[in-house]
Coordinates of C-alpha atoms in Angstrom, one line a residue:
X1375 CA -4.2 63.0 -72.6
X1376 CA -3.7 66.4 -71.1
X1377 CA -7.0 66.3 -69.1
X1378 CA -6.4 63.0 -67.3
X1379 CA -2.8 64.1 -66.6
X1380 CA -4.0 67.4 -65.2
X1381 CA -6.6 65.6 -63.1
X1382 CA -3.9 63.3 -61.7
X1383 CA -1.7 66.2 -60.7
X1384 CA -4.6 68.0 -59.1
X1385 CA -5.5 64.8 -57.1
X1386 CA -1.9 64.4 -56.0
X1387 CA -1.8 68.0 -54.8
X1388 CA -5.0 67.6 -52.9
X1389 CA -3.8 64.4 -51.3
X1390 CA -0.5 66.2 -50.4
X1391 CA -2.4 69.1 -48.8
X1392 CA -4.6 66.7 -46.9
X1393 CA -1.6 64.8 -45.6
X1394 CA 0.1 68.0 -44.6
X1395 CA -2.9 69.2 -42.7
X1396 CA -3.3 65.9 -40.9
X1397 CA 0.5 65.8 -40.1
X1398 CA 0.4 69.4 -39.0
X1399 CA -2.6 68.8 -36.7
X1400 CA -0.8 65.9 -35.0
X1401 CA 2.6 67.6 -34.9
X1402 CA 1.7 71.2 -34.4
X1403 CA 4.5 73.0 -32.7
X1404 CA 3.2 76.5 -33.3
X1405 CA 2.8 77.0 -29.6
X1406 CA 6.5 76.2 -28.9
X1407 CA 7.9 73.4 -26.8
X1408 CA 6.4 71.6 -23.7
X1409 CA 9.2 70.3 -21.4
X1410 CA 8.7 66.9 -19.8
X1411 CA 11.4 66.3 -17.2
X1412 CA 12.1 62.6 -16.5
X1413 CA 14.3 61.3 -13.7
X1414 CA 15.4 57.7 -13.8
X1415 CA 17.8 55.4 -12.0
X1416 CA 21.3 55.4 -13.5
X1417 CA 21.0 51.8 -14.9
X1418 CA 18.0 52.5 -17.1
X1419 CA 18.6 56.2 -17.8
X1420 CA 20.8 55.6 -21.0
X1421 CA 18.1 53.4 -22.6
X1422 CA 15.4 55.9 -21.7
X1423 CA 17.5 58.7 -23.0
X1424 CA 17.7 56.9 -26.4
X1425 CA 13.9 56.3 -26.4
X1426 CA 13.3 59.9 -25.5
X1427 CA 15.5 61.1 -28.5
X1428 CA 13.4 59.0 -30.9
X1429 CA 10.2 60.3 -29.2
X1430 CA 11.3 64.0 -29.6
X1431 CA 12.2 63.6 -33.3
X1432 CA 8.6 62.3 -33.9
X1433 CA 7.2 65.7 -32.8
X1434 CA 4.5 64.6 -30.4
X1435 CA 2.2 67.6 -30.0
X1436 CA 0.1 68.5 -26.9
X1437 CA -2.2 71.6 -27.3
X1438 CA 0.0 73.0 -30.2
X1439 CA 3.2 72.4 -28.3
X1440 CA 5.8 69.8 -29.2
X1441 CA 6.8 67.7 -26.2
X1442 CA 10.5 67.7 -25.5
X1443 CA 11.6 64.9 -23.1
X1444 CA 14.8 65.2 -21.1
X1445 CA 16.0 62.3 -18.9
X1446 CA 18.2 62.9 -15.9
X1447 CA 19.8 60.2 -13.8
X1448 CA 19.6 59.9 -10.0
X1449 CA 19.7 57.0 -7.5
X1450 CA 16.2 55.9 -6.7
X1451 CA 16.7 56.2 -2.9
X1452 CA 17.8 59.8 -3.3
X1453 CA 14.7 60.7 -5.5
X1454 CA 12.4 58.9 -3.1
X1455 CA 13.8 60.9 -0.1
X1456 CA 13.5 64.1 -2.0
X1457 CA 9.9 63.3 -3.0
X1458 CA 8.9 62.5 0.5
X1459 CA 10.3 65.9 1.5
X1460 CA 8.4 67.6 -1.4
X1461 CA 11.6 68.7 -3.2
X1462 CA 11.5 66.9 -6.5
X1463 CA 11.4 69.0 -9.7
X1464 CA 10.8 66.2 -12.1
X1465 CA 7.5 65.4 -13.8
X1466 CA 8.0 61.7 -14.4
X1467 CA 10.0 59.2 -12.4
X1468 CA 11.3 55.7 -13.3
X1469 CA 12.6 54.1 -10.1
X1470 CA 14.2 50.7 -10.2
X1471 CA 12.0 48.8 -7.7
X1472 CA 8.5 48.8 -6.3
X1473 CA 10.1 47.4 -3.1
X1474 CA 11.7 50.8 -2.6
X1475 CA 8.4 52.4 -2.9
X1476 CA 6.9 50.0 -0.3
X1477 CA 9.8 50.8 2.1
X1478 CA 9.3 54.6 1.6
X1479 CA 5.5 54.3 2.3
X1480 CA 6.4 53.1 5.8
X1481 CA 8.2 56.3 6.6
X1482 CA 6.7 59.5 8.1
X1483 CA 6.3 61.2 4.7
X1484 CA 5.5 58.0 2.8
X1485 CA 1.7 58.6 2.7
X1486 CA 2.2 61.5 0.3
X1487 CA 4.0 59.4 -2.3
X1488 CA 2.0 59.0 -5.5
X1489 CA 0.8 55.6 -6.7
X1490 CA 2.9 53.7 -9.2
X1491 CA 1.5 53.4 -12.7
X1492 CA 2.8 50.2 -14.1
X1493 CA 6.3 48.8 -14.9
X1494 CA 8.4 49.1 -18.1
X1495 CA 11.1 46.4 -17.6
X1496 CA 12.5 43.9 -15.2
X1497 CA 15.9 42.6 -14.1
X1498 CA 16.2 39.7 -11.6
X1499 CA 18.6 40.0 -8.7
X1500 CA 21.2 37.3 -9.1
X1501 CA 24.6 36.1 -7.7
X1502 CA 27.7 37.2 -9.6
X1503 CA 31.1 35.8 -9.9
X1504 CA 34.1 36.3 -12.2
X1505 CA 33.9 33.9 -15.1
X1506 CA 37.3 32.5 -14.3
X1507 CA 36.2 31.7 -10.8
X1508 CA 32.7 30.5 -11.3
X1509 CA 33.8 26.9 -12.2
X1510 CA 35.7 26.7 -8.9
X1511 CA 32.6 27.4 -6.8
X1512 CA 30.7 24.1 -7.5
X1513 CA 32.5 22.3 -4.7
X1514 CA 32.1 25.1 -2.0
X1515 CA 29.0 27.1 -2.9
X1516 CA 25.8 26.2 -4.7
X1517 CA 23.9 29.2 -6.2
X1518 CA 21.3 29.7 -3.5
X1519 CA 20.3 32.3 -0.9
X1520 CA 20.8 29.7 1.9
X1521 CA 24.3 29.0 0.7
X1522 CA 25.1 32.8 0.6
X1523 CA 23.8 33.2 4.1
X1524 CA 25.9 30.3 5.3
X1525 CA 29.0 31.7 3.6
X1526 CA 28.5 35.2 5.1
X1527 CA 27.6 33.9 8.6
X1528 CA 30.6 34.8 10.8
X1529 CA 29.4 32.4 13.5
X1530 CA 29.7 29.4 11.0
X1531 CA 33.4 29.0 11.2
X1532 CA 33.4 25.7 9.4
X1533 CA 31.0 26.8 6.6
X1534 CA 31.6 27.9 3.0
X1535 CA 32.9 31.2 4.2
X1536 CA 36.3 29.6 4.4
X1537 CA 36.4 29.5 0.6
X1538 CA 33.9 32.2 -0.4
X1539 CA 33.8 35.9 0.4
X1540 CA 30.3 37.4 0.0
X1541 CA 29.9 41.0 -1.3
X1542 CA 26.6 42.9 -0.8
X1543 CA 25.0 46.2 -1.6
X1544 CA 23.5 48.5 1.1
X1545 CA 19.7 47.9 1.2
X1546 CA 19.1 51.5 2.3
X1547 CA 20.9 52.9 -0.8
X1548 CA 20.4 50.3 -3.5
X1549 CA 17.2 48.5 -4.6
X1550 CA 19.1 45.4 -5.6
X1551 CA 20.5 45.3 -2.1
X1552 CA 17.0 45.6 -0.6
X1553 CA 15.7 42.8 -2.9
X1554 CA 18.6 40.6 -1.9
X1555 CA 17.9 41.2 1.8
X1556 CA 14.3 40.4 1.4
X1557 CA 15.0 37.3 -0.7
X1558 CA 17.5 36.0 1.8
X1559 CA 15.2 36.7 4.7
X1560 CA 12.3 34.9 3.1
X1561 CA 14.3 31.8 2.2
X1562 CA 16.1 31.8 5.6
X1563 CA 12.7 31.7 7.4
X1564 CA 11.5 28.9 5.2
X1565 CA 14.7 26.9 5.8
X1566 CA 14.7 27.7 9.5
X1567 CA 18.0 29.6 9.1
X1568 CA 17.0 32.8 10.9
X1569 CA 19.9 32.6 13.4
X1570 CA 22.4 32.2 10.5
X1571 CA 20.8 35.2 8.8
X1572 CA 21.6 37.3 11.9
X1573 CA 25.2 36.3 11.8
X1574 CA 25.4 37.0 8.0
X1575 CA 23.8 40.4 8.3
X1576 CA 26.2 41.4 11.1
X1577 CA 29.1 40.4 8.9
X1578 CA 27.9 42.1 5.8
X1579 CA 26.8 45.3 7.4
X1580 CA 30.4 46.3 8.0
X1581 CA 31.7 45.7 4.4
X1582 CA 29.1 46.9 1.9
X1583 CA 29.9 47.9 -1.7
X1584 CA 28.7 51.5 -2.5
X1585 CA 27.0 50.5 -5.8
X1586 CA 26.9 47.7 -8.4
X1587 CA 29.8 49.1 -10.3
X1588 CA 32.1 48.9 -7.3
X1589 CA 30.8 45.5 -6.3
X1590 CA 31.4 44.0 -9.8
X1591 CA 34.9 45.5 -10.0
X1592 CA 35.7 43.8 -6.6
X1593 CA 34.9 40.4 -7.9
X1594 CA 38.3 40.1 -9.5
X1595 CA 40.0 40.9 -6.2
X1596 CA 40.7 37.7 -4.2
X1597 CA 41.0 37.6 -0.4
X1598 CA 43.6 35.0 0.1
X1599 CA 42.2 31.7 -1.2
X1600 CA 38.5 32.9 -0.9
X1601 CA 36.5 33.5 -4.1
X1602 CA 34.4 36.7 -4.1
X1603 CA 30.7 36.3 -4.9
X1604 CA 28.4 39.3 -5.1
X1605 CA 24.7 40.0 -5.3
X1606 CA 23.4 42.5 -7.9
X1607 CA 21.0 42.8 -10.8
X1608 CA 21.4 40.8 -14.0
X1609 CA 21.4 44.1 -16.0
X1610 CA 24.2 45.5 -13.9
X1611 CA 26.3 42.4 -14.9
X1612 CA 25.5 43.0 -18.6
X1613 CA 26.4 46.7 -18.4
X1614 CA 29.7 45.7 -16.7
X1615 CA 30.6 43.3 -19.4
X1616 CA 29.9 45.7 -22.2
X1617 CA 32.9 47.7 -21.0
X1618 CA 35.1 44.7 -21.9
X1619 CA 36.7 44.1 -18.5
X1620 CA 39.8 41.9 -18.4
X1621 CA 37.8 39.3 -16.5
X1622 CA 34.0 39.2 -17.4
X1623 CA 31.4 38.4 -14.8
X1624 CA 28.7 35.7 -15.1
X1625 CA 25.3 35.5 -13.5
X1626 CA 24.4 32.7 -11.1
X1627 CA 20.7 32.1 -10.5
X1628 CA 19.5 31.2 -6.9
X1629 CA 17.8 27.8 -7.0
X1630 CA 15.1 28.9 -4.6
X1631 CA 14.1 31.7 -7.0
X1632 CA 14.6 35.4 -6.7
X1633 CA 13.0 38.9 -6.7
X1634 CA 13.3 41.3 -9.6
X1635 CA 13.8 45.0 -10.1
X1636 CA 10.6 46.1 -11.9
X1637 CA 11.3 49.7 -12.9
X1638 CA 7.9 51.3 -11.9
X1639 CA 6.7 54.5 -13.5
X1640 CA 5.3 57.3 -11.4
X1641 CA 3.8 60.5 -12.8
X1642 CA 4.6 63.3 -10.5
X1643 CA 3.3 66.4 -12.3
X1644 CA 0.1 68.1 -11.5
X1645 CA 0.1 70.5 -14.5
X1646 CA -2.7 69.5 -16.9
X1647 CA -0.6 70.0 -20.1
X1648 CA 2.5 68.3 -18.8
X1649 CA 0.2 65.5 -17.4
X1650 CA -1.0 64.9 -21.0
X1651 CA 2.6 64.8 -22.2
X1652 CA 3.6 62.3 -19.4
X1653 CA 0.7 60.0 -20.3
X1654 CA 1.7 60.1 -24.0
X1655 CA 5.4 59.4 -23.2
X1656 CA 4.3 56.5 -20.9
X1657 CA 2.4 55.1 -23.8
X1658 CA 5.4 55.4 -26.1
X1659 CA 7.4 53.3 -23.6
X1660 CA 5.1 50.4 -24.3
X1661 CA 5.9 50.4 -28.1
X1662 CA 7.8 47.5 -29.5
X1663 CA 10.6 49.8 -30.6
X1664 CA 11.0 51.0 -27.0
X1665 CA 10.9 47.5 -25.6
X1666 CA 13.7 46.5 -28.0
X1667 CA 15.9 49.4 -26.8
X1668 CA 15.4 48.1 -23.2
X1669 CA 16.1 44.5 -24.1
X1670 CA 19.2 45.5 -26.0
X1671 CA 20.4 47.3 -22.9
X1672 CA 20.2 44.0 -20.8
X1673 CA 16.8 44.4 -19.4
X1674 CA 14.0 41.8 -19.6
X1675 CA 10.4 42.6 -20.5
X1676 CA 7.7 42.9 -17.9
X1677 CA 6.9 39.3 -18.6
X1678 CA 10.5 38.2 -17.7
X1679 CA 11.5 37.4 -21.2
X1680 CA 15.0 38.2 -22.3
X1681 CA 16.4 39.6 -25.5
X1682 CA 19.5 38.6 -27.4
X1683 CA 21.7 40.6 -25.0
X1684 CA 21.2 38.0 -22.3
X1685 CA 22.5 34.9 -24.1
X1686 CA 24.2 31.9 -22.6
X1687 CA 27.5 32.6 -24.4
X1688 CA 27.5 36.0 -22.6
X1689 CA 27.2 34.4 -19.2
X1690 CA 23.4 34.5 -18.7
X1691 CA 20.4 32.1 -18.6
X1692 CA 17.8 33.5 -21.1
X1693 CA 15.0 31.5 -19.6
X1694 CA 12.9 33.4 -17.1
X1695 CA 14.3 32.6 -13.6
X1696 CA 12.0 31.2 -10.9
X1697 CA 10.4 34.0 -8.9
X1698 CA 9.9 34.3 -5.2
X1699 CA 6.6 35.6 -3.9
X1700 CA 7.0 39.4 -3.5
X1701 CA 6.8 40.5 0.1
X1702 CA 4.0 42.7 1.3
X1703 CA 4.5 46.2 2.6
X1704 CA 4.6 45.2 6.2
X1705 CA 7.4 42.7 5.6
X1706 CA 9.4 45.2 3.6
X1707 CA 9.0 47.8 6.4
X1708 CA 10.0 45.2 9.1
X1709 CA 13.2 44.2 7.2
X1710 CA 14.1 47.8 6.6
X1711 CA 13.7 48.4 10.3
X1712 CA 15.8 45.4 11.1
X1713 CA 18.6 46.6 8.8
X1714 CA 18.4 50.1 10.2
X1715 CA 18.6 49.0 13.8
X1716 CA 21.5 46.6 12.9
X1717 CA 23.4 49.6 11.5
X1718 CA 22.6 51.9 14.4
X1719 CA 25.4 50.1 16.2
X1720 CA 25.3 48.2 19.4
X1721 CA 25.5 49.3 23.1
X1722 CA 25.4 46.2 25.2
X1723 CA 26.2 45.5 28.9
X1724 CA 26.6 41.8 29.8
X1725 CA 25.8 40.7 33.4
X1726 CA 27.5 37.4 34.1
X1727 CA 26.6 35.1 37.0
X1728 CA 29.7 34.0 38.9
X1729 CA 27.9 32.4 41.8
X1730 CA 29.2 29.1 43.3
X1731 CA 27.2 26.8 41.0
X1732 CA 29.0 28.2 38.0
X1733 CA 32.0 26.0 39.1
X1734 CA 29.9 22.8 38.5
X1735 CA 30.9 20.6 35.5
X1736 CA 28.9 20.5 32.2
X1737 CA 27.9 16.9 31.6
X1738 CA 29.6 15.4 28.5
X1739 CA 32.4 18.0 28.4
X1740 CA 35.6 18.7 30.3
X1741 CA 34.4 22.2 31.1
X1742 CA 32.7 23.9 34.0
X1743 CA 29.6 26.1 33.5
X1744 CA 31.8 29.1 33.8
X1745 CA 34.3 27.9 31.2
X1746 CA 31.5 27.0 28.7
X1747 CA 29.7 30.3 29.1
X1748 CA 33.0 32.3 28.8
X1749 CA 33.8 30.4 25.6
X1750 CA 30.3 31.2 24.1
X1751 CA 30.6 34.8 25.2
X1752 CA 34.0 35.2 23.6
X1753 CA 32.7 33.6 20.3
X1754 CA 29.8 36.0 20.5
X1755 CA 32.1 39.0 20.4
X1756 CA 32.9 38.1 16.7
X1757 CA 29.4 39.1 15.8
X1758 CA 30.0 42.8 16.7
X1759 CA 32.0 45.3 14.6
X1760 CA 34.8 47.4 16.2
X1761 CA 32.5 50.4 16.7
X1762 CA 30.1 48.4 18.9
X1763 CA 30.0 49.5 22.6
X1764 CA 30.2 46.7 25.1
X1765 CA 30.9 46.2 28.8
X1766 CA 30.9 43.4 31.4
X1767 CA 29.8 43.2 35.0
X1768 CA 30.0 40.0 37.1
X1769 CA 27.4 39.4 39.8
X1770 CA 26.8 37.1 42.8
X1771 CA 26.7 38.4 46.4
X1772 CA 29.1 40.8 48.2
X1773 CA 31.1 41.3 45.0
X1774 CA 32.5 44.8 45.7
X1775 CA 32.2 45.2 49.4
X1776 CA 29.5 43.8 51.6
X1777 CA 25.9 44.4 50.4
X1778 CA 27.0 45.1 46.8
X1779 CA 26.1 42.2 44.5
X1780 CA 27.9 43.3 41.3
X1781 CA 31.3 44.4 40.1
X1782 CA 32.2 46.3 36.9
X1783 CA 35.0 44.4 35.2
X1784 CA 35.1 46.2 31.8
X1785 CA 33.3 49.6 31.4
X1786 CA 30.9 50.1 28.5
X1787 CA 32.6 51.6 25.5
X1788 CA 33.8 51.0 21.9
X1789 CA 35.4 47.6 21.3
X1790 CA 38.2 49.3 19.5
X1791 CA 39.0 51.8 22.3
X1792 CA 42.3 51.4 24.0
X1793 CA 42.3 50.5 27.7
X1794 CA 45.7 50.2 29.5
X1795 CA 47.5 49.3 26.2
X1796 CA 44.9 46.9 24.9
X1797 CA 41.6 47.3 23.0
X1798 CA 38.4 46.9 25.0
X1799 CA 37.7 43.8 22.9
X1800 CA 41.0 42.3 24.0
X1801 CA 40.2 43.2 27.6
X1802 CA 36.9 41.4 27.4
X1803 CA 38.4 38.3 25.9
X1804 CA 41.1 38.3 28.6
X1805 CA 38.5 38.9 31.4
X1806 CA 36.3 36.1 30.2
X1807 CA 39.2 33.7 30.1
X1808 CA 40.2 34.6 33.7
X1809 CA 36.8 34.7 35.4
X1810 CA 36.1 32.1 38.0
X1811 CA 33.1 31.3 40.1
X1812 CA 32.9 32.6 43.6
X1813 CA 32.8 29.5 45.8
X1814 CA 30.5 30.9 48.5
X1815 CA 28.6 33.3 46.3
X1816 CA 24.8 33.3 45.9
X1817 CA 22.8 35.0 43.2
X1818 CA 22.0 38.7 43.8
X1819 CA 20.2 39.1 40.5
X1820 CA 17.5 41.7 41.3
X1821 CA 19.9 44.2 42.9
X1822 CA 22.2 43.8 39.9
X1823 CA 19.5 44.2 37.3
X1824 CA 18.2 47.4 38.9
X1825 CA 21.7 48.9 39.2
X1826 CA 22.6 48.0 35.6
X1827 CA 19.3 49.2 34.1
X1828 CA 19.6 52.5 36.0
X1829 CA 23.1 53.0 34.6
X1830 CA 22.2 52.1 31.0
X1831 CA 19.1 54.3 31.1
X1832 CA 21.2 57.2 32.4
X1833 CA 23.8 56.7 29.6
X1834 CA 21.3 55.7 26.8
X1835 CA 22.5 56.5 23.3
X1836 CA 19.9 57.3 20.6
X1837 CA 22.1 56.1 17.7
X1838 CA 22.5 52.6 19.1
X1839 CA 20.5 49.6 20.0
X1840 CA 20.8 49.6 23.8
X1841 CA 20.6 46.1 25.4
X1842 CA 21.2 44.5 28.8
X1843 CA 22.2 40.9 28.4
X1844 CA 22.0 38.6 31.5
X1845 CA 23.6 35.2 31.7
X1846 CA 22.7 33.2 34.8
X1847 CA 22.6 29.5 35.8
X1848 CA 20.1 30.1 38.6
X1849 CA 16.4 30.2 39.0
X1850 CA 16.4 33.9 39.4
X1851 CA 17.1 36.0 42.5
X1852 CA 18.8 34.1 45.4
X1853 CA 19.9 36.7 47.8
X1854 CA 20.0 35.7 51.5
X1855 CA 20.5 39.4 52.5
X1856 CA 17.1 40.3 51.0
X1857 CA 17.6 43.2 48.6
X1858 CA 15.1 44.1 45.8
X1859 CA 12.1 41.8 45.8
X1860 CA 10.7 40.3 42.6
X1861 CA 7.6 42.5 42.6
X1862 CA 9.7 45.6 43.3
X1863 CA 12.0 44.9 40.4
X1864 CA 9.0 44.4 38.0
X1865 CA 7.4 47.7 39.2
X1866 CA 10.7 49.5 38.7
X1867 CA 11.2 48.2 35.2
X1868 CA 7.7 49.0 34.1
X1869 CA 8.0 52.5 35.4
X1870 CA 11.5 53.1 34.0
X1871 CA 11.1 51.5 30.5
X1872 CA 10.5 54.1 27.7
X1873 CA 9.4 52.6 24.3
X1874 CA 10.7 55.8 22.6
X1875 CA 14.2 55.1 24.1
X1876 CA 14.0 51.3 24.3
X1877 CA 16.5 49.6 26.6
X1878 CA 15.6 46.0 26.4
X1879 CA 16.6 43.0 28.5
X1880 CA 17.7 39.7 27.1
X1881 CA 17.9 37.0 29.8
X1882 CA 19.5 33.6 29.2
X1883 CA 19.2 31.1 32.0
X1884 CA 20.7 27.6 32.1
X1885 CA 21.2 24.8 34.5
X1886 CA 18.8 22.3 36.2
X1887 CA 17.2 25.0 38.4
X1888 CA 16.5 27.6 35.7
X1889 CA 13.0 26.4 34.9
X1890 CA 11.9 27.1 38.4
X1891 CA 12.3 30.8 37.9
X1892 CA 10.9 30.9 34.3
X1893 CA 7.8 33.0 35.1
X1894 CA 9.7 35.7 36.9
X1895 CA 12.5 35.9 34.4
X1896 CA 10.1 36.1 31.5
X1897 CA 8.2 38.9 33.3
X1898 CA 11.5 40.8 33.8
X1899 CA 12.4 40.6 30.1
X1900 CA 8.8 41.3 28.9
X1901 CA 8.6 44.5 31.0
X1902 CA 11.2 46.0 28.7
X1903 CA 10.0 44.5 25.4
X1904 CA 12.8 41.9 25.7
X1905 CA 12.9 38.1 25.8
X1906 CA 13.9 35.4 28.3
X1907 CA 15.4 32.0 27.2
X1908 CA 15.6 28.9 29.3
X1909 CA 18.3 26.5 28.1
X1910 CA 17.9 22.8 28.5
X1911 CA 21.7 22.5 28.6
X1912 CA 24.5 25.0 28.6
X1913 CA 25.5 24.3 25.0
X1914 CA 22.1 25.5 23.9
X1915 CA 23.1 28.9 25.2
X1916 CA 24.9 29.6 21.9
X1917 CA 21.7 29.2 19.9
X1918 CA 19.7 31.4 22.3
X1919 CA 22.4 34.0 22.2
X1920 CA 22.0 34.2 18.4
X1921 CA 18.2 34.2 18.7
X1922 CA 18.5 37.1 21.2
X1923 CA 20.7 39.0 18.8
X1924 CA 18.1 38.5 16.0
X1925 CA 15.2 39.6 18.3
X1926 CA 16.9 42.7 19.5
X1927 CA 16.9 44.0 15.9
X1928 CA 13.1 44.3 15.9
X1929 CA 12.6 45.4 19.4
X1930 CA 10.3 46.9 20.7
X1931 CA 8.0 45.8 17.8
X1932 CA 8.9 42.2 17.3
X1933 CA 5.4 41.0 17.5
X1934 CA 3.9 43.7 15.4

């Protein structure tokens, strides 16, 4: 019996030695440690940190060095900006959205950005409301992007905005905010709600939440009788509710579908050893154990499937939500430009026709042309935040002494600035209300445009969208004293316009004679990258005004 027993012991020893050799070969740390520095967005960093801890304990070895992964947190936009400037010290980056990468590629340093190497999780961008308030929304707001646009549109005074207050994230600082902007823009275009989108963006741009944490905390703060509804990621709602707030938040899924954060992986290191470590850790993130950590943290898989964390009793819909088609890079860049220009601020001078025909009545109303236009212009002021710079000139003929066809009524400056005891905005409203047509006045349009364009060019401001808005009921220039000829005006504008300092003209003409001057008015606007609108009736001016405000956000590259 001793011989077989001795043989068994020897075999066990040999197997143990073999196992030790194999383990040591795969987990050889004799060369010390190999650091892998990971940077990730704050929402996914805790889960990645947990996965990294498990990974480190398993002693993954690269060239006799054990990989030690550390995971720092940083907002994706900040990392992207640092990366474009060549100032990132991390080896491995997990952003929250490929949309952010697309927007960065459109920037000056974007071509240097490395390619994304797959995704590790997803989280759809959804609407969010306090659980106690969600049931009250059914009568005033259906969960959809079009409804949110309507509620946020300041020009829609009778819309759902009377009962709902929309909260949004800054698209330039938050990927969920960018995804929401793109989803809203795409559905607005399909639903022919582009003008409403402009009004909504104008309203939202002045009251953005700094991040998802602040936005979700604001959902319990009512504004009068209005119910707050926000837009954020599904995972942000889950994370918020794990802190056991007094009032939990529920997710509402837009009926048109939505875009999702997709948490792309980008390997940044060029070091051969660290590159091997990064590739190994990336592989570890695809293991079922890592996927479970992510699902338990409120993320979905790359296939959109949810874990137990996103259950109905916790305020979620576990089924994969309908997906909108992801926008291409050009669309992302265009919308980012739109948002950037919108937030540059506004510098706008309005030229208002006060010639004799403005006293004519508007068919079907009890207003004159002047009264109708003044009302529309006053309503339009609501689209602009207090920091916007605006001014008003009137024009006809012989307005400020013989031979001068225009008169400055309110100088260009911030709407909030005080002028003689009242804000500029109040002065504009008062001036619009008091303006009357000049009974014997003609339309000295060309002289006025040249003078105004010269002044705005001289005072151009780089940090604002500079625009000359013209409202006229004529067929163009009608100046019996001569003045600047049509061809001379076009030559002047083409020579003066600078696409690097774009001062664009928006011209809205109305009245039965307007069509006669269509060709010249379109030529005037196009010479500055602008647009001319010919209204069939005066009430159509409101729509054209909103279209013009939409178009000025993309100028001078609206057709690109």
